[in-house]
PDB file of C-alpha atoms in Angstrom:
ATOM      1  CA  HIS A   1      37.218  42.572  44.509  1.00 63.00           C
ATOM      2  CA  VAL A   2      38.964  41.514  41.302  1.00 73.00           C
ATOM      3  CA  GLN A   3      39.189  44.376  38.839  1.00 87.00           C
ATOM      4  CA  LEU A   4      40.372  44.429  35.241  1.00 93.00           C
ATOM      5  CA  VAL A   5      40.795  47.658  33.298  1.00 93.00           C
ATOM      6  CA  GLU A   6      41.310  47.593  29.535  1.00 94.00           C
ATOM      7  CA  SER A   7      42.669  50.400  27.376  1.00 95.00           C
ATOM      8  CA  GLY A   8      44.175  50.938  23.948  1.00 96.00           C
ATOM      9  CA  GLY A   9      41.268  50.413  21.623  1.00 95.00           C
ATOM     10  CA  GLY A  10      40.482  52.735  18.742  1.00 97.00           C
ATOM     11  CA  SER A  11      39.928  53.035  15.032  1.00 97.00           C
ATOM     12  CA  VAL A  12      42.511  51.937  12.495  1.00 98.00           C
ATOM     13  CA  GLN A  13      42.695  51.181   8.792  1.00 98.00           C
ATOM     14  CA  ALA A  14      43.030  47.646   7.543  1.00 98.00           C
ATOM     15  CA  GLY A  15      46.616  46.480   7.774  1.00 98.00           C
ATOM     16  CA  GLY A  16      47.314  48.697  10.753  1.00 98.00           C
ATOM     17  CA  SER A  17      48.215  47.853  14.336  1.00 98.00           C
ATOM     18  CA  LEU A  18      46.908  48.461  17.829  1.00 98.00           C
ATOM     19  CA  ARG A  19      48.064  47.390  21.278  1.00 98.00           C
ATOM     20  CA  LEU A  20      45.544  46.702  23.998  1.00 98.00           C
ATOM     21  CA  SER A  21      46.429  46.768  27.679  1.00 97.00           C
ATOM     22  CA  CYS A  22      44.694  45.244  30.673  1.00 96.00           C
ATOM     23  CA  GLU A  23      45.674  46.250  34.177  1.00 93.00           C
ATOM     24  CA  ALA A  24      44.864  44.045  37.135  1.00 88.00           C
ATOM     25  CA  PRO A  25      45.386  46.311  40.123  1.00 79.00           C
ATOM     26  CA  GLY A  26      45.585  44.702  43.504  1.00 73.00           C
ATOM     27  CA  TYR A  27      45.865  41.130  42.267  1.00 73.00           C
ATOM     28  CA  THR A  28      47.715  38.914  44.667  1.00 69.00           C
ATOM     29  CA  HIS A  29      49.422  35.784  43.373  1.00 69.00           C
ATOM     30  CA  TYR A  30      49.164  37.210  39.847  1.00 70.00           C
ATOM     31  CA  SER A  31      51.378  34.389  38.582  1.00 76.00           C
ATOM     32  CA  SER A  32      48.641  31.851  39.332  1.00 85.00           C
ATOM     33  CA  TYR A  33      46.104  33.211  36.899  1.00 88.00           C
ATOM     34  CA  CYS A  34      45.082  32.450  33.364  1.00 93.00           C
ATOM     35  CA  MET A  35      44.548  35.724  31.529  1.00 94.00           C
ATOM     36  CA  GLY A  36      42.695  35.937  28.251  1.00 96.00           C
ATOM     37  CA  TRP A  37      41.524  38.302  25.564  1.00 98.00           C
ATOM     38  CA  PHE A  38      38.061  37.862  24.067  1.00 98.00           C
ATOM     39  CA  ARG A  39      36.054  39.808  21.524  1.00 98.00           C
ATOM     40  CA  GLN A  40      32.439  40.238  20.624  1.00 98.00           C
ATOM     41  CA  ALA A  41      31.119  41.748  17.427  1.00 97.00           C
ATOM     42  CA  PRO A  42      27.517  42.999  17.160  1.00 93.00           C
ATOM     43  CA  GLY A  43      25.126  40.101  16.749  1.00 95.00           C
ATOM     44  CA  LYS A  44      27.810  37.502  17.388  1.00 97.00           C
ATOM     45  CA  GLU A  45      28.826  35.408  20.358  1.00 97.00           C
ATOM     46  CA  ARG A  46      31.831  36.289  22.450  1.00 97.00           C
ATOM     47  CA  GLU A  47      34.888  34.409  21.220  1.00 97.00           C
ATOM     48  CA  GLY A  48      38.318  33.732  22.646  1.00 97.00           C
ATOM     49  CA  VAL A  49      41.260  35.385  20.933  1.00 98.00           C
ATOM     50  CA  ALA A  50      44.295  34.456  23.022  1.00 98.00           C
ATOM     51  CA  ARG A  51      45.245  33.459  26.522  1.00 97.00           C
ATOM     52  CA  ILE A  52      48.384  33.279  28.618  1.00 95.00           C
ATOM     53  CA  ALA A  53      49.301  31.364  31.747  1.00 93.00           C
ATOM     54  CA  THR A  54      50.790  34.095  33.888  1.00 89.00           C
ATOM     55  CA  GLY A  55      53.130  31.750  35.725  1.00 88.00           C
ATOM     56  CA  SER A  56      54.676  29.822  32.833  1.00 90.00           C
ATOM     57  CA  GLY A  57      54.024  32.275  30.011  1.00 91.00           C
ATOM     58  CA  ASN A  58      52.430  29.513  27.958  1.00 93.00           C
ATOM     59  CA  THR A  59      50.125  30.949  25.314  1.00 96.00           C
ATOM     60  CA  TYR A  60      47.258  29.790  23.118  1.00 96.00           C
ATOM     61  CA  TYR A  61      45.730  31.573  20.130  1.00 97.00           C
ATOM     62  CA  ALA A  62      42.568  31.256  18.119  1.00 97.00           C
ATOM     63  CA  ASP A  63      43.287  30.195  14.551  1.00 97.00           C
ATOM     64  CA  SER A  64      41.820  33.445  13.223  1.00 97.00           C
ATOM     65  CA  VAL A  65      44.562  35.552  14.852  1.00 98.00           C
ATOM     66  CA  LYS A  66      47.598  33.276  14.776  1.00 97.00           C
ATOM     67  CA  GLY A  67      50.597  35.038  13.291  1.00 97.00           C
ATOM     68  CA  ARG A  68      48.952  38.450  13.619  1.00 98.00           C
ATOM     69  CA  PHE A  69      48.224  38.897  17.333  1.00 98.00           C
ATOM     70  CA  THR A  70      50.615  38.458  20.253  1.00 98.00           C
ATOM     71  CA  ILE A  71      49.587  38.168  23.890  1.00 97.00           C
ATOM     72  CA  SER A  72      52.156  39.145  26.490  1.00 96.00           C
ATOM     73  CA  GLN A  73      52.434  40.299  30.072  1.00 94.00           C
ATOM     74  CA  ASP A  74      54.422  42.385  32.493  1.00 91.00           C
ATOM     75  CA  ASN A  75      54.104  40.551  35.774  1.00 86.00           C
ATOM     76  CA  ALA A  76      55.806  43.330  37.701  1.00 87.00           C
ATOM     77  CA  LYS A  77      52.995  45.650  36.628  1.00 88.00           C
ATOM     78  CA  ASN A  78      50.188  43.073  36.698  1.00 88.00           C
ATOM     79  CA  THR A  79      49.464  44.079  33.135  1.00 92.00           C
ATOM     80  CA  LEU A  80      48.374  42.044  30.146  1.00 95.00           C
ATOM     81  CA  TYR A  81      48.862  43.115  26.537  1.00 97.00           C
ATOM     82  CA  LEU A  82      47.512  42.196  23.130  1.00 98.00           C
ATOM     83  CA  GLN A  83      49.569  43.400  20.177  1.00 98.00           C
ATOM     84  CA  MET A  84      47.397  43.295  17.081  1.00 98.00           C
ATOM     85  CA  ASN A  85      49.061  43.580  13.672  1.00 98.00           C
ATOM     86  CA  ALA A  86      47.767  43.256  10.112  1.00 98.00           C
ATOM     87  CA  LEU A  87      44.300  44.119  11.339  1.00 98.00           C
ATOM     88  CA  LYS A  88      41.319  43.189   9.182  1.00 98.00           C
ATOM     89  CA  PRO A  89      37.782  44.598   9.119  1.00 97.00           C
ATOM     90  CA  GLU A  90      36.574  41.302  10.588  1.00 97.00           C
ATOM     91  CA  ASP A  91      38.639  42.042  13.697  1.00 98.00           C
ATOM     92  CA  THR A  92      36.205  44.846  14.519  1.00 98.00           C
ATOM     93  CA  ALA A  93      34.664  44.087  17.910  1.00 98.00           C
ATOM     94  CA  MET A  94      34.555  44.985  21.566  1.00 98.00           C
ATOM     95  CA  TYR A  95      37.609  43.415  23.143  1.00 98.00           C
ATOM     96  CA  TYR A  96      37.516  42.140  26.707  1.00 98.00           C
ATOM     97  CA  CYS A  97      40.189  41.105  29.143  1.00 97.00           C
ATOM     98  CA  ALA A  98      39.358  38.185  31.419  1.00 96.00           C
ATOM     99  CA  ALA A  99      40.990  36.313  34.277  1.00 93.00           C
ATOM    100  CA  ASP A 100      40.606  33.022  36.056  1.00 92.00           C
ATOM    101  CA  TRP A 101      42.462  31.617  39.044  1.00 89.00           C
ATOM    102  CA  ARG A 102      44.224  28.640  37.505  1.00 90.00           C
ATOM    103  CA  PRO A 103      47.561  27.524  38.903  1.00 85.00           C
ATOM    104  CA  GLY A 104      49.369  24.629  37.290  1.00 82.00           C
ATOM    105  CA  GLN A 105      49.315  23.442  33.695  1.00 82.00           C
ATOM    106  CA  TYR A 106      46.350  23.379  31.365  1.00 85.00           C
ATOM    107  CA  GLY A 107      45.337  23.261  27.739  1.00 86.00           C
ATOM    108  CA  ARG A 108      43.307  25.525  25.538  1.00 90.00           C
ATOM    109  CA  VAL A 109      41.185  27.423  28.137  1.00 92.00           C
ATOM    110  CA  LEU A 110      39.702  29.874  25.656  1.00 94.00           C
ATOM    111  CA  GLU A 111      35.964  29.663  26.286  1.00 95.00           C
ATOM    112  CA  PRO A 112      34.146  32.514  28.037  1.00 95.00           C
ATOM    113  CA  PHE A 113      32.624  30.195  30.654  1.00 95.00           C
ATOM    114  CA  GLU A 114      36.112  29.290  31.840  1.00 95.00           C
ATOM    115  CA  TYR A 115      36.758  32.803  33.159  1.00 95.00           C
ATOM    116  CA  ASN A 116      35.313  34.389  36.267  1.00 93.00           C
ATOM    117  CA  TYR A 117      36.502  37.974  36.053  1.00 93.00           C
ATOM    118  CA  TRP A 118      35.957  40.414  33.205  1.00 96.00           C
ATOM    119  CA  GLY A 119      36.879  43.944  32.253  1.00 95.00           C
ATOM    120  CA  GLN A 120      34.493  46.501  30.811  1.00 95.00           C
ATOM    121  CA  GLY A 121      35.799  46.179  27.252  1.00 96.00           C
ATOM    122  CA  THR A 122      37.502  48.432  24.736  1.00 97.00           C
ATOM    123  CA  GLN A 123      36.268  48.984  21.181  1.00 98.00           C
ATOM    124  CA  VAL A 124      38.420  48.150  18.171  1.00 98.00           C
ATOM    125  CA  THR A 125      37.214  49.298  14.763  1.00 98.00           C
ATOM    126  CA  VAL A 126      39.035  48.370  11.546  1.00 98.00           C
ATOM    127  CA  SER A 127      37.939  49.960   8.292  1.00 97.00           C
TER     128      SER A 127
END
C-alpha cells in the first residue's frame, strides 16, 4: 500500500511563507518516482503546482508559482517538501502530495491524471 502523508499547512498573511512536507513511508525504490504538489481551491479544478523527479532532482513549476515556490526532497527520509514564499491570497487551497512510478526522463508531468497515489491534503489559507 502506497501512503503519502502531508503536513505543514496553516494560515498566513499575504507575503508570508509556509513549508509543506510529504512523507512517503515504506516506499521502495523511492528514487524512481515522480513526486508532485497539487492544489485545489473551492469550486476550482485541481491544478499542478510543482513536481520533482526523485532520481535526477529535475523539477518543473507552474507559471503561477515560479520564483516563489521551491520543491525539494530528502531521499534518505523519503520526504518531499514545498517551500512557499511571498504567498498570495490566490494561493489559498487544499494542497495535495502525489506520486507516480516513473523511472527515466520525462517532461512536464503536472496533470492530476498522471499520478496514481495521493495524500489526504493539507489546507493553506492566505489572507
